[in-house]
Amino acid sequence: MAITRPRGTGDILPGDIYKWHYVEDAFRKICREYKYEEIRTPIFEHTELFERGVGDTTDIVEKEMYTFLDRGGRSITLRPENTAAAARAYMESSLIAGPQPVKLYYIGPMFRYDRPQAGRFRQFHQFGVEVFGANDPGIDAEVIAMTMNFYGRLGLKELELRINSVGCPKCRSVLREKLLEFFRPSLDQLCDNCKGRYQRNPLRILDCKSARCGELAAGAPTTLKCLCGSCAEHFEAVKKYLELLNIPYIVDSSMVRGLDYYTNTAFEIMAPDIGAQSSIGGGGRYNGLVEACGGPSTPGIGYALGIERIILTMERQGIAFPPPFTVDVFVAAAGSQAEEEALRLLFELRKNGISAEKDYMKRSLKAQMKYAGKLNPRYTVLLGGDELDRGVAGLKDMSSGIQEEVPLNSLVERIKRR
RNA sequence: GUGGAUGUAGCUCAGAUGGUUAGAGUACCAGAUUGUGGCUCUGGGGGUCGUGGGUUCAAAUCCCAUCAUCCACCCCA
């Protein structure tokens, strides 16, 4: 084997692709029902888009981007997520001038230079939606409800929905002051990572996974306690709508989005038993994003779901996928005259919308039957010299094994009827 | 970026203490009387033992490096 696939990538082979088609179809369907329209943005963008739209203090931008110079000397980056690109397209196109809100969805590959592990890859795939132009808490509830509804349709169980509100920049400057004050006495006891966070972004100390920082953060002021009047009202409305829609949630005030343009609602969905990378989806409101990317102040909210993790969770939970497609008819032929008739019949079947296959390996009739058994068609048509002379063919039902003679000129109709 | 485990046929794995042409199951292909699948039986093809060095009379087996996979940390989907 000369060349292998790059690290952290994977081939989705024919034996697995039906699972992807199934979840992709389910996602497209729910998007239609919620009136979201598909957008396809480039796989690569100017690096600057992500530096501004994702945030240059995030791990994604600091150490996980696939960035390179193209032949024209431009800095290009393989998209690590799709929200910034959607915002870019929204501004760059006429969408921003049309009726609001603009509700978009996407499906596609994302790239992050991470170390692979269970449920984490360098090229991975996401479903996502983005809503631009509406700040109504009803939209927050809608996108959350939509993800939970989608998971529910796939049959996923024991999921945990966590929500939080990070408020607006005003709320956060209040919180920032309180946090600096709170951690000042224990500053030298924080992990090295958090010492840096103390200066740059004290909010992120709250979701540090180190045990010591967790202890020190106990009783720290949370975003929820610092919400201004309108942000508190917004969060209450979102929770009320979720209750109205019978969607259970838990408020997790340690879940923070550290950047200025993330505002108000943040949420994440966790699945048990798929390893350490248990988040199968997450999202939130980003009222400052469009402006950060150079556009007018525009509210927005969205989420992204990991397709690999969804499929992994379904497999771990023993959820059955609809069986993969199998061919309707196999055409077997014995002898060279029959071979010609087989080819003619094969294309006639296909022309009539019946999926059909024949042997191309010069197999014996017996071997053709074995091969047919593997393709698992509903019927096998058998063509031989004797039958051809009489203008008939054998039609064998492969599950019952029952075979009957059918006139060649009525074969297609006969198969269509069943 | 850090740490641990692993790397032998397409796949799942055997191959104590280094010793002749490297094995099994499965998959693939072909046979088991005249033109017919799923079961069974027989036979066959297929491996530079991840790669590169080193130790040795001799290495899949020991040592080093490297690459890759898996798992975890960081972080995220």
PDB file of N, CA and C in Angstrom, chain A residues 204-301:
ATOM      1  N   ARG A 204     -13.281  32.202  31.018  1.00  0.00           N
ATOM      2  CA  ARG A 204     -12.961  30.829  30.653  1.00  0.00           C
ATOM      3  C   ARG A 204     -12.422  30.015  31.831  1.00  0.00           C
ATOM      4  N   ILE A 205     -12.060  30.685  32.918  1.00  0.00           N
ATOM      5  CA  ILE A 205     -11.639  29.949  34.113  1.00  0.00           C
ATOM      6  C   ILE A 205     -12.798  29.076  34.597  1.00  0.00           C
ATOM      7  N   LEU A 206     -14.010  29.553  34.360  1.00  0.00           N
ATOM      8  CA  LEU A 206     -15.189  28.847  34.866  1.00  0.00           C
ATOM      9  C   LEU A 206     -15.363  27.467  34.262  1.00  0.00           C
ATOM     10  N   ASP A 207     -14.922  27.273  33.015  1.00  0.00           N
ATOM     11  CA  ASP A 207     -15.095  25.921  32.474  1.00  0.00           C
ATOM     12  C   ASP A 207     -13.769  25.179  32.338  1.00  0.00           C
ATOM     13  N   CYS A 208     -12.806  25.557  33.166  1.00  0.00           N
ATOM     14  CA  CYS A 208     -11.556  24.796  33.207  1.00  0.00           C
ATOM     15  C   CYS A 208     -11.849  23.417  33.795  1.00  0.00           C
ATOM     16  N   LYS A 209     -11.220  22.372  33.201  1.00  0.00           N
ATOM     17  CA  LYS A 209     -11.521  21.010  33.655  1.00  0.00           C
ATOM     18  C   LYS A 209     -10.613  20.569  34.808  1.00  0.00           C
ATOM     19  N   SER A 210      -9.588  21.359  35.113  1.00  0.00           N
ATOM     20  CA  SER A 210      -8.690  20.932  36.181  1.00  0.00           C
ATOM     21  C   SER A 210      -9.417  20.961  37.532  1.00  0.00           C
ATOM     22  N   ALA A 211      -9.158  19.931  38.314  1.00  0.00           N
ATOM     23  CA  ALA A 211      -9.886  19.760  39.570  1.00  0.00           C
ATOM     24  C   ALA A 211      -9.644  20.945  40.516  1.00  0.00           C
ATOM     25  N   ARG A 212      -8.394  21.375  40.571  1.00  0.00           N
ATOM     26  CA  ARG A 212      -8.040  22.460  41.475  1.00  0.00           C
ATOM     27  C   ARG A 212      -8.777  23.749  41.089  1.00  0.00           C
ATOM     28  N   CYS A 213      -8.763  24.067  39.809  1.00  0.00           N
ATOM     29  CA  CYS A 213      -9.452  25.269  39.358  1.00  0.00           C
ATOM     30  C   CYS A 213     -10.947  25.162  39.626  1.00  0.00           C
ATOM     31  N   GLY A 214     -11.464  23.913  39.483  1.00  0.00           N
ATOM     32  CA  GLY A 214     -12.877  23.700  39.765  1.00  0.00           C
ATOM     33  C   GLY A 214     -13.206  24.058  41.206  1.00  0.00           C
ATOM     34  N   GLU A 215     -12.336  23.609  42.121  1.00  0.00           N
ATOM     35  CA  GLU A 215     -12.558  23.933  43.539  1.00  0.00           C
ATOM     36  C   GLU A 215     -12.502  25.432  43.765  1.00  0.00           C
ATOM     37  N   LEU A 216     -11.491  26.039  43.170  1.00  0.00           N
ATOM     38  CA  LEU A 216     -11.312  27.478  43.375  1.00  0.00           C
ATOM     39  C   LEU A 216     -12.463  28.280  42.782  1.00  0.00           C
ATOM     40  N   ALA A 217     -13.061  27.698  41.721  1.00  0.00           N
ATOM     41  CA  ALA A 217     -14.134  28.430  41.051  1.00  0.00           C
ATOM     42  C   ALA A 217     -15.476  28.241  41.748  1.00  0.00           C
ATOM     43  N   ALA A 218     -15.522  27.316  42.734  1.00  0.00           N
ATOM     44  CA  ALA A 218     -16.778  27.097  43.442  1.00  0.00           C
ATOM     45  C   ALA A 218     -17.233  28.403  44.093  1.00  0.00           C
ATOM     46  N   GLY A 219     -18.458  28.737  43.847  1.00  0.00           N
ATOM     47  CA  GLY A 219     -18.986  29.960  44.438  1.00  0.00           C
ATOM     48  C   GLY A 219     -18.622  31.228  43.690  1.00  0.00           C
ATOM     49  N   ALA A 220     -17.936  31.048  42.553  1.00  0.00           N
ATOM     50  CA  ALA A 220     -17.587  32.231  41.770  1.00  0.00           C
ATOM     51  C   ALA A 220     -18.848  32.844  41.173  1.00  0.00           C
ATOM     52  N   PRO A 221     -18.809  34.137  40.941  1.00  0.00           N
ATOM     53  CA  PRO A 221     -19.962  34.767  40.304  1.00  0.00           C
ATOM     54  C   PRO A 221     -20.159  34.197  38.911  1.00  0.00           C
ATOM     55  N   THR A 222     -21.395  33.992  38.523  1.00  0.00           N
ATOM     56  CA  THR A 222     -21.677  33.427  37.207  1.00  0.00           C
ATOM     57  C   THR A 222     -22.300  34.480  36.304  1.00  0.00           C
ATOM     58  N   THR A 223     -22.318  34.154  35.030  1.00  0.00           N
ATOM     59  CA  THR A 223     -22.931  35.068  34.069  1.00  0.00           C
ATOM     60  C   THR A 223     -24.374  35.346  34.446  1.00  0.00           C
ATOM     61  N   LEU A 224     -25.055  34.302  34.903  1.00  0.00           N
ATOM     62  CA  LEU A 224     -26.486  34.454  35.179  1.00  0.00           C
ATOM     63  C   LEU A 224     -26.755  35.510  36.239  1.00  0.00           C
ATOM     64  N   LYS A 225     -25.808  35.630  37.184  1.00  0.00           N
ATOM     65  CA  LYS A 225     -26.030  36.590  38.271  1.00  0.00           C
ATOM     66  C   LYS A 225     -25.749  38.013  37.837  1.00  0.00           C
ATOM     67  N   CYS A 226     -25.146  38.171  36.668  1.00  0.00           N
ATOM     68  CA  CYS A 226     -24.768  39.507  36.226  1.00  0.00           C
ATOM     69  C   CYS A 226     -25.592  39.999  35.050  1.00  0.00           C
ATOM     70  N   LEU A 227     -26.636  39.246  34.698  1.00  0.00           N
ATOM     71  CA  LEU A 227     -27.420  39.651  33.529  1.00  0.00           C
ATOM     72  C   LEU A 227     -28.133  40.982  33.771  1.00  0.00           C
ATOM     73  N   CYS A 228     -28.112  41.808  32.731  1.00  0.00           N
ATOM     74  CA  CYS A 228     -28.861  43.055  32.824  1.00  0.00           C
ATOM     75  C   CYS A 228     -30.344  42.757  32.647  1.00  0.00           C
ATOM     76  N   GLY A 229     -31.170  43.732  32.811  1.00  0.00           N
ATOM     77  CA  GLY A 229     -32.613  43.522  32.759  1.00  0.00           C
ATOM     78  C   GLY A 229     -33.083  42.836  31.492  1.00  0.00           C
ATOM     79  N   SER A 230     -32.675  43.340  30.337  1.00  0.00           N
ATOM     80  CA  SER A 230     -33.221  42.777  29.100  1.00  0.00           C
ATOM     81  C   SER A 230     -32.637  41.397  28.813  1.00  0.00           C
ATOM     82  N   CYS A 231     -31.390  41.159  29.204  1.00  0.00           N
ATOM     83  CA  CYS A 231     -30.800  39.835  28.983  1.00  0.00           C
ATOM     84  C   CYS A 231     -31.461  38.797  29.891  1.00  0.00           C
ATOM     85  N   ALA A 232     -31.747  39.169  31.117  1.00  0.00           N
ATOM     86  CA  ALA A 232     -32.426  38.262  32.042  1.00  0.00           C
ATOM     87  C   ALA A 232     -33.810  37.922  31.507  1.00  0.00           C
ATOM     88  N   GLU A 233     -34.463  38.922  30.987  1.00  0.00           N
ATOM     89  CA  GLU A 233     -35.798  38.731  30.422  1.00  0.00           C
ATOM     90  C   GLU A 233     -35.744  37.763  29.234  1.00  0.00           C
ATOM     91  N   HIS A 234     -34.747  37.962  28.399  1.00  0.00           N
ATOM     92  CA  HIS A 234     -34.562  37.107  27.239  1.00  0.00           C
ATOM     93  C   HIS A 234     -34.384  35.643  27.657  1.00  0.00           C
ATOM     94  N   PHE A 235     -33.524  35.430  28.642  1.00  0.00           N
ATOM     95  CA  PHE A 235     -33.242  34.065  29.101  1.00  0.00           C
ATOM     96  C   PHE A 235     -34.491  33.423  29.705  1.00  0.00           C
ATOM     97  N   GLU A 236     -35.229  34.207  30.487  1.00  0.00           N
ATOM     98  CA  GLU A 236     -36.461  33.683  31.081  1.00  0.00           C
ATOM     99  C   GLU A 236     -37.443  33.263  29.981  1.00  0.00           C
ATOM    100  N   ALA A 237     -37.503  34.052  28.927  1.00  0.00           N
ATOM    101  CA  ALA A 237     -38.430  33.750  27.833  1.00  0.00           C
ATOM    102  C   ALA A 237     -38.023  32.461  27.128  1.00  0.00           C
ATOM    103  N   VAL A 238     -36.727  32.295  26.910  1.00  0.00           N
ATOM    104  CA  VAL A 238     -36.250  31.072  26.246  1.00  0.00           C
ATOM    105  C   VAL A 238     -36.634  29.850  27.083  1.00  0.00           C
ATOM    106  N   LYS A 239     -36.385  29.942  28.383  1.00  0.00           N
ATOM    107  CA  LYS A 239     -36.713  28.816  29.261  1.00  0.00           C
ATOM    108  C   LYS A 239     -38.211  28.533  29.262  1.00  0.00           C
ATOM    109  N   LYS A 240     -38.984  29.609  29.267  1.00  0.00           N
ATOM    110  CA  LYS A 240     -40.444  29.445  29.264  1.00  0.00           C
ATOM    111  C   LYS A 240     -40.905  28.720  27.994  1.00  0.00           C
ATOM    112  N   TYR A 241     -40.344  29.113  26.863  1.00  0.00           N
ATOM    113  CA  TYR A 241     -40.720  28.470  25.602  1.00  0.00           C
ATOM    114  C   TYR A 241     -40.326  26.998  25.594  1.00  0.00           C
ATOM    115  N   LEU A 242     -39.145  26.697  26.121  1.00  0.00           N
ATOM    116  CA  LEU A 242     -38.710  25.301  26.145  1.00  0.00           C
ATOM    117  C   LEU A 242     -39.661  24.454  26.988  1.00  0.00           C
ATOM    118  N   GLU A 243     -40.107  25.045  28.102  1.00  0.00           N
ATOM    119  CA  GLU A 243     -41.055  24.321  28.943  1.00  0.00           C
ATOM    120  C   GLU A 243     -42.375  24.130  28.215  1.00  0.00           C
ATOM    121  N   LEU A 244     -42.769  25.168  27.512  1.00  0.00           N
ATOM    122  CA  LEU A 244     -43.996  25.109  26.716  1.00  0.00           C
ATOM    123  C   LEU A 244     -43.927  23.976  25.697  1.00  0.00           C
ATOM    124  N   LEU A 245     -42.743  23.771  25.159  1.00  0.00           N
ATOM    125  CA  LEU A 245     -42.543  22.749  24.125  1.00  0.00           C
ATOM    126  C   LEU A 245     -42.155  21.399  24.721  1.00  0.00           C
ATOM    127  N   ASN A 246     -42.191  21.311  26.072  1.00  0.00           N
ATOM    128  CA  ASN A 246     -41.851  20.056  26.751  1.00  0.00           C
ATOM    129  C   ASN A 246     -40.449  19.564  26.465  1.00  0.00           C
ATOM    130  N   ILE A 247     -39.516  20.482  26.426  1.00  0.00           N
ATOM    131  CA  ILE A 247     -38.129  20.092  26.199  1.00  0.00           C
ATOM    132  C   ILE A 247     -37.356  20.242  27.488  1.00  0.00           C
ATOM    133  N   PRO A 248     -36.960  19.123  28.093  1.00  0.00           N
ATOM    134  CA  PRO A 248     -36.231  19.201  29.357  1.00  0.00           C
ATOM    135  C   PRO A 248     -34.818  19.767  29.144  1.00  0.00           C
ATOM    136  N   TYR A 249     -34.380  20.559  30.097  1.00  0.00           N
ATOM    137  CA  TYR A 249     -33.054  21.152  29.975  1.00  0.00           C
ATOM    138  C   TYR A 249     -32.482  21.293  31.370  1.00  0.00           C
ATOM    139  N   ILE A 250     -31.184  21.463  31.452  1.00  0.00           N
ATOM    140  CA  ILE A 250     -30.627  21.876  32.728  1.00  0.00           C
ATOM    141  C   ILE A 250     -29.784  23.125  32.504  1.00  0.00           C
ATOM    142  N   VAL A 251     -29.890  24.035  33.438  1.00  0.00           N
ATOM    143  CA  VAL A 251     -29.119  25.272  33.336  1.00  0.00           C
ATOM    144  C   VAL A 251     -27.719  24.988  33.858  1.00  0.00           C
ATOM    145  N   ASP A 252     -26.748  25.282  33.053  1.00  0.00           N
ATOM    146  CA  ASP A 252     -25.362  25.031  33.420  1.00  0.00           C
ATOM    147  C   ASP A 252     -24.586  26.344  33.301  1.00  0.00           C
ATOM    148  N   SER A 253     -24.426  26.980  34.450  1.00  0.00           N
ATOM    149  CA  SER A 253     -23.826  28.313  34.403  1.00  0.00           C
ATOM    150  C   SER A 253     -22.319  28.263  34.167  1.00  0.00           C
ATOM    151  N   SER A 254     -21.745  27.045  34.118  1.00  0.00           N
ATOM    152  CA  SER A 254     -20.304  26.967  33.873  1.00  0.00           C
ATOM    153  C   SER A 254     -20.012  26.917  32.372  1.00  0.00           C
ATOM    154  N   MET A 255     -21.060  26.798  31.573  1.00  0.00           N
ATOM    155  CA  MET A 255     -20.851  26.727  30.130  1.00  0.00           C
ATOM    156  C   MET A 255     -20.759  28.148  29.578  1.00  0.00           C
ATOM    157  N   VAL A 256     -19.570  28.522  29.154  1.00  0.00           N
ATOM    158  CA  VAL A 256     -19.394  29.900  28.710  1.00  0.00           C
ATOM    159  C   VAL A 256     -18.868  29.966  27.288  1.00  0.00           C
ATOM    160  N   ARG A 257     -19.229  31.025  26.634  1.00  0.00           N
ATOM    161  CA  ARG A 257     -18.628  31.337  25.340  1.00  0.00           C
ATOM    162  C   ARG A 257     -17.842  32.615  25.588  1.00  0.00           C
ATOM    163  N   GLY A 258     -16.537  32.518  25.383  1.00  0.00           N
ATOM    164  CA  GLY A 258     -15.701  33.599  25.869  1.00  0.00           C
ATOM    165  C   GLY A 258     -15.643  34.859  25.045  1.00  0.00           C
ATOM    166  N   LEU A 259     -16.151  34.825  23.811  1.00  0.00           N
ATOM    167  CA  LEU A 259     -15.887  35.970  22.953  1.00  0.00           C
ATOM    168  C   LEU A 259     -16.992  37.015  22.993  1.00  0.00           C
ATOM    169  N   ASP A 260     -16.608  38.210  22.696  1.00  0.00           N
ATOM    170  CA  ASP A 260     -17.533  39.327  22.840  1.00  0.00           C
ATOM    171  C   ASP A 260     -18.779  39.211  21.989  1.00  0.00           C
ATOM    172  N   TYR A 261     -18.648  38.638  20.818  1.00  0.00           N
ATOM    173  CA  TYR A 261     -19.843  38.606  19.976  1.00  0.00           C
ATOM    174  C   TYR A 261     -20.762  37.440  20.261  1.00  0.00           C
ATOM    175  N   TYR A 262     -20.383  36.555  21.207  1.00  0.00           N
ATOM    176  CA  TYR A 262     -21.355  35.573  21.673  1.00  0.00           C
ATOM    177  C   TYR A 262     -22.187  36.236  22.744  1.00  0.00           C
ATOM    178  N   THR A 263     -23.475  36.152  22.592  1.00  0.00           N
ATOM    179  CA  THR A 263     -24.375  36.853  23.522  1.00  0.00           C
ATOM    180  C   THR A 263     -25.504  35.932  23.952  1.00  0.00           C
ATOM    181  N   ASN A 264     -26.052  36.236  25.107  1.00  0.00           N
ATOM    182  CA  ASN A 264     -27.252  35.551  25.589  1.00  0.00           C
ATOM    183  C   ASN A 264     -27.138  34.025  25.540  1.00  0.00           C
ATOM    184  N   THR A 265     -28.054  33.402  24.808  1.00  0.00           N
ATOM    185  CA  THR A 265     -28.221  31.950  24.881  1.00  0.00           C
ATOM    186  C   THR A 265     -27.005  31.146  24.397  1.00  0.00           C
ATOM    187  N   ALA A 266     -26.595  30.174  25.208  1.00  0.00           N
ATOM    188  CA  ALA A 266     -25.603  29.186  24.783  1.00  0.00           C
ATOM    189  C   ALA A 266     -26.169  27.822  25.147  1.00  0.00           C
ATOM    190  N   PHE A 267     -25.966  26.833  24.284  1.00  0.00           N
ATOM    191  CA  PHE A 267     -26.465  25.494  24.630  1.00  0.00           C
ATOM    192  C   PHE A 267     -25.580  24.416  24.039  1.00  0.00           C
ATOM    193  N   GLU A 268     -25.687  23.245  24.639  1.00  0.00           N
ATOM    194  CA  GLU A 268     -24.863  22.126  24.217  1.00  0.00           C
ATOM    195  C   GLU A 268     -25.620  20.844  24.522  1.00  0.00           C
ATOM    196  N   ILE A 269     -25.458  19.850  23.634  1.00  0.00           N
ATOM    197  CA  ILE A 269     -26.141  18.573  23.843  1.00  0.00           C
ATOM    198  C   ILE A 269     -25.090  17.480  24.007  1.00  0.00           C
ATOM    199  N   MET A 270     -25.190  16.760  25.115  1.00  0.00           N
ATOM    200  CA  MET A 270     -24.208  15.730  25.419  1.00  0.00           C
ATOM    201  C   MET A 270     -24.858  14.345  25.274  1.00  0.00           C
ATOM    202  N   ALA A 271     -24.058  13.398  24.761  1.00  0.00           N
ATOM    203  CA  ALA A 271     -24.524  12.012  24.634  1.00  0.00           C
ATOM    204  C   ALA A 271     -23.649  11.131  25.508  1.00  0.00           C
ATOM    205  N   PRO A 272     -24.229  10.157  26.213  1.00  0.00           N
ATOM    206  CA  PRO A 272     -23.416   9.252  27.027  1.00  0.00           C
ATOM    207  C   PRO A 272     -22.742   8.211  26.153  1.00  0.00           C
ATOM    208  N   ASP A 273     -21.697   7.602  26.641  1.00  0.00           N
ATOM    209  CA  ASP A 273     -21.133   6.390  26.034  1.00  0.00           C
ATOM    210  C   ASP A 273     -20.508   6.541  24.652  1.00  0.00           C
ATOM    211  N   ILE A 274     -20.053   7.709  24.275  1.00  0.00           N
ATOM    212  CA  ILE A 274     -19.291   7.751  23.031  1.00  0.00           C
ATOM    213  C   ILE A 274     -17.875   8.220  23.291  1.00  0.00           C
ATOM    214  N   GLY A 275     -17.429   8.091  24.537  1.00  0.00           N
ATOM    215  CA  GLY A 275     -16.063   8.456  24.850  1.00  0.00           C
ATOM    216  C   GLY A 275     -15.982   9.845  25.452  1.00  0.00           C
ATOM    217  N   ALA A 276     -14.776  10.353  25.495  1.00  0.00           N
ATOM    218  CA  ALA A 276     -14.560  11.633  26.161  1.00  0.00           C
ATOM    219  C   ALA A 276     -15.172  12.792  25.394  1.00  0.00           C
ATOM    220  N   GLN A 277     -15.260  12.641  24.064  1.00  0.00           N
ATOM    221  CA  GLN A 277     -15.816  13.723  23.263  1.00  0.00           C
ATOM    222  C   GLN A 277     -17.326  13.536  23.186  1.00  0.00           C
ATOM    223  N   SER A 278     -18.011  13.935  24.250  1.00  0.00           N
ATOM    224  CA  SER A 278     -19.413  13.560  24.366  1.00  0.00           C
ATOM    225  C   SER A 278     -20.383  14.601  23.821  1.00  0.00           C
ATOM    226  N   SER A 279     -19.863  15.724  23.368  1.00  0.00           N
ATOM    227  CA  SER A 279     -20.762  16.733  22.822  1.00  0.00           C
ATOM    228  C   SER A 279     -21.148  16.353  21.399  1.00  0.00           C
ATOM    229  N   ILE A 280     -22.448  16.227  21.150  1.00  0.00           N
ATOM    230  CA  ILE A 280     -22.872  15.899  19.786  1.00  0.00           C
ATOM    231  C   ILE A 280     -23.484  17.112  19.088  1.00  0.00           C
ATOM    232  N   GLY A 281     -23.491  18.229  19.782  1.00  0.00           N
ATOM    233  CA  GLY A 281     -23.997  19.427  19.129  1.00  0.00           C
ATOM    234  C   GLY A 281     -23.994  20.589  20.089  1.00  0.00           C
ATOM    235  N   GLY A 282     -23.931  21.785  19.536  1.00  0.00           N
ATOM    236  CA  GLY A 282     -23.950  22.940  20.415  1.00  0.00           C
ATOM    237  C   GLY A 282     -24.141  24.202  19.600  1.00  0.00           C
ATOM    238  N   GLY A 283     -24.509  25.259  20.300  1.00  0.00           N
ATOM    239  CA  GLY A 283     -24.700  26.493  19.552  1.00  0.00           C
ATOM    240  C   GLY A 283     -25.014  27.640  20.488  1.00  0.00           C
ATOM    241  N   GLY A 284     -25.450  28.710  19.896  1.00  0.00           N
ATOM    242  CA  GLY A 284     -25.776  29.848  20.719  1.00  0.00           C
ATOM    243  C   GLY A 284     -25.977  31.096  19.892  1.00  0.00           C
ATOM    244  N   ARG A 285     -26.261  32.154  20.619  1.00  0.00           N
ATOM    245  CA  ARG A 285     -26.550  33.434  19.979  1.00  0.00           C
ATOM    246  C   ARG A 285     -25.253  34.220  19.803  1.00  0.00           C
ATOM    247  N   TYR A 286     -25.156  34.934  18.688  1.00  0.00           N
ATOM    248  CA  TYR A 286     -23.941  35.701  18.396  1.00  0.00           C
ATOM    249  C   TYR A 286     -24.315  37.066  17.823  1.00  0.00           C
ATOM    250  N   ASN A 287     -24.934  37.878  18.667  1.00  0.00           N
ATOM    251  CA  ASN A 287     -25.422  39.171  18.177  1.00  0.00           C
ATOM    252  C   ASN A 287     -24.312  40.127  17.750  1.00  0.00           C
ATOM    253  N   GLY A 288     -23.070  39.813  18.136  1.00  0.00           N
ATOM    254  CA  GLY A 288     -21.990  40.720  17.753  1.00  0.00           C
ATOM    255  C   GLY A 288     -21.175  40.241  16.562  1.00  0.00           C
ATOM    256  N   LEU A 289     -21.525  39.084  16.024  1.00  0.00           N
ATOM    257  CA  LEU A 289     -20.675  38.470  15.000  1.00  0.00           C
ATOM    258  C   LEU A 289     -20.618  39.250  13.691  1.00  0.00           C
ATOM    259  N   VAL A 290     -21.773  39.586  13.170  1.00  0.00           N
ATOM    260  CA  VAL A 290     -21.798  40.256  11.867  1.00  0.00           C
ATOM    261  C   VAL A 290     -21.016  41.566  11.929  1.00  0.00           C
ATOM    262  N   GLU A 291     -21.202  42.246  13.030  1.00  0.00           N
ATOM    263  CA  GLU A 291     -20.478  43.500  13.203  1.00  0.00           C
ATOM    264  C   GLU A 291     -18.967  43.246  13.301  1.00  0.00           C
ATOM    265  N   ALA A 292     -18.591  42.194  14.014  1.00  0.00           N
ATOM    266  CA  ALA A 292     -17.165  41.873  14.148  1.00  0.00           C
ATOM    267  C   ALA A 292     -16.545  41.559  12.792  1.00  0.00           C
ATOM    268  N   CYS A 293     -17.370  41.080  11.875  1.00  0.00           N
ATOM    269  CA  CYS A 293     -16.864  40.766  10.543  1.00  0.00           C
ATOM    270  C   CYS A 293     -16.991  41.949   9.588  1.00  0.00           C
ATOM    271  N   GLY A 294     -17.340  43.073  10.123  1.00  0.00           N
ATOM    272  CA  GLY A 294     -17.344  44.266   9.297  1.00  0.00           C
ATOM    273  C   GLY A 294     -18.701  44.675   8.749  1.00  0.00           C
ATOM    274  N   GLY A 295     -19.763  44.055   9.238  1.00  0.00           N
ATOM    275  CA  GLY A 295     -21.095  44.394   8.762  1.00  0.00           C
ATOM    276  C   GLY A 295     -21.854  45.243   9.768  1.00  0.00           C
ATOM    277  N   PRO A 296     -23.114  45.506   9.461  1.00  0.00           N
ATOM    278  CA  PRO A 296     -23.942  46.272  10.398  1.00  0.00           C
ATOM    279  C   PRO A 296     -24.336  45.420  11.602  1.00  0.00           C
ATOM    280  N   SER A 297     -24.654  46.065  12.700  1.00  0.00           N
ATOM    281  CA  SER A 297     -25.086  45.332  13.887  1.00  0.00           C
ATOM    282  C   SER A 297     -26.300  44.471  13.547  1.00  0.00           C
ATOM    283  N   THR A 298     -26.146  43.152  13.694  1.00  0.00           N
ATOM    284  CA  THR A 298     -27.207  42.229  13.282  1.00  0.00           C
ATOM    285  C   THR A 298     -27.275  41.082  14.270  1.00  0.00           C
ATOM    286  N   PRO A 299     -28.453  40.798  14.831  1.00  0.00           N
ATOM    287  CA  PRO A 299     -28.536  39.645  15.725  1.00  0.00           C
ATOM    288  C   PRO A 299     -28.440  38.344  14.947  1.00  0.00           C
ATOM    289  N   GLY A 300     -28.002  37.284  15.629  1.00  0.00           N
ATOM    290  CA  GLY A 300     -27.912  35.981  14.964  1.00  0.00           C
ATOM    291  C   GLY A 300     -27.811  34.871  15.979  1.00  0.00           C
ATOM    292  N   ILE A 301     -28.187  33.680  15.540  1.00  0.00           N
ATOM    293  CA  ILE A 301     -28.074  32.507  16.410  1.00  0.00           C
ATOM    294  C   ILE A 301     -27.938  31.274  15.536  1.00  0.00           C
TER     295      ILE A 301
END
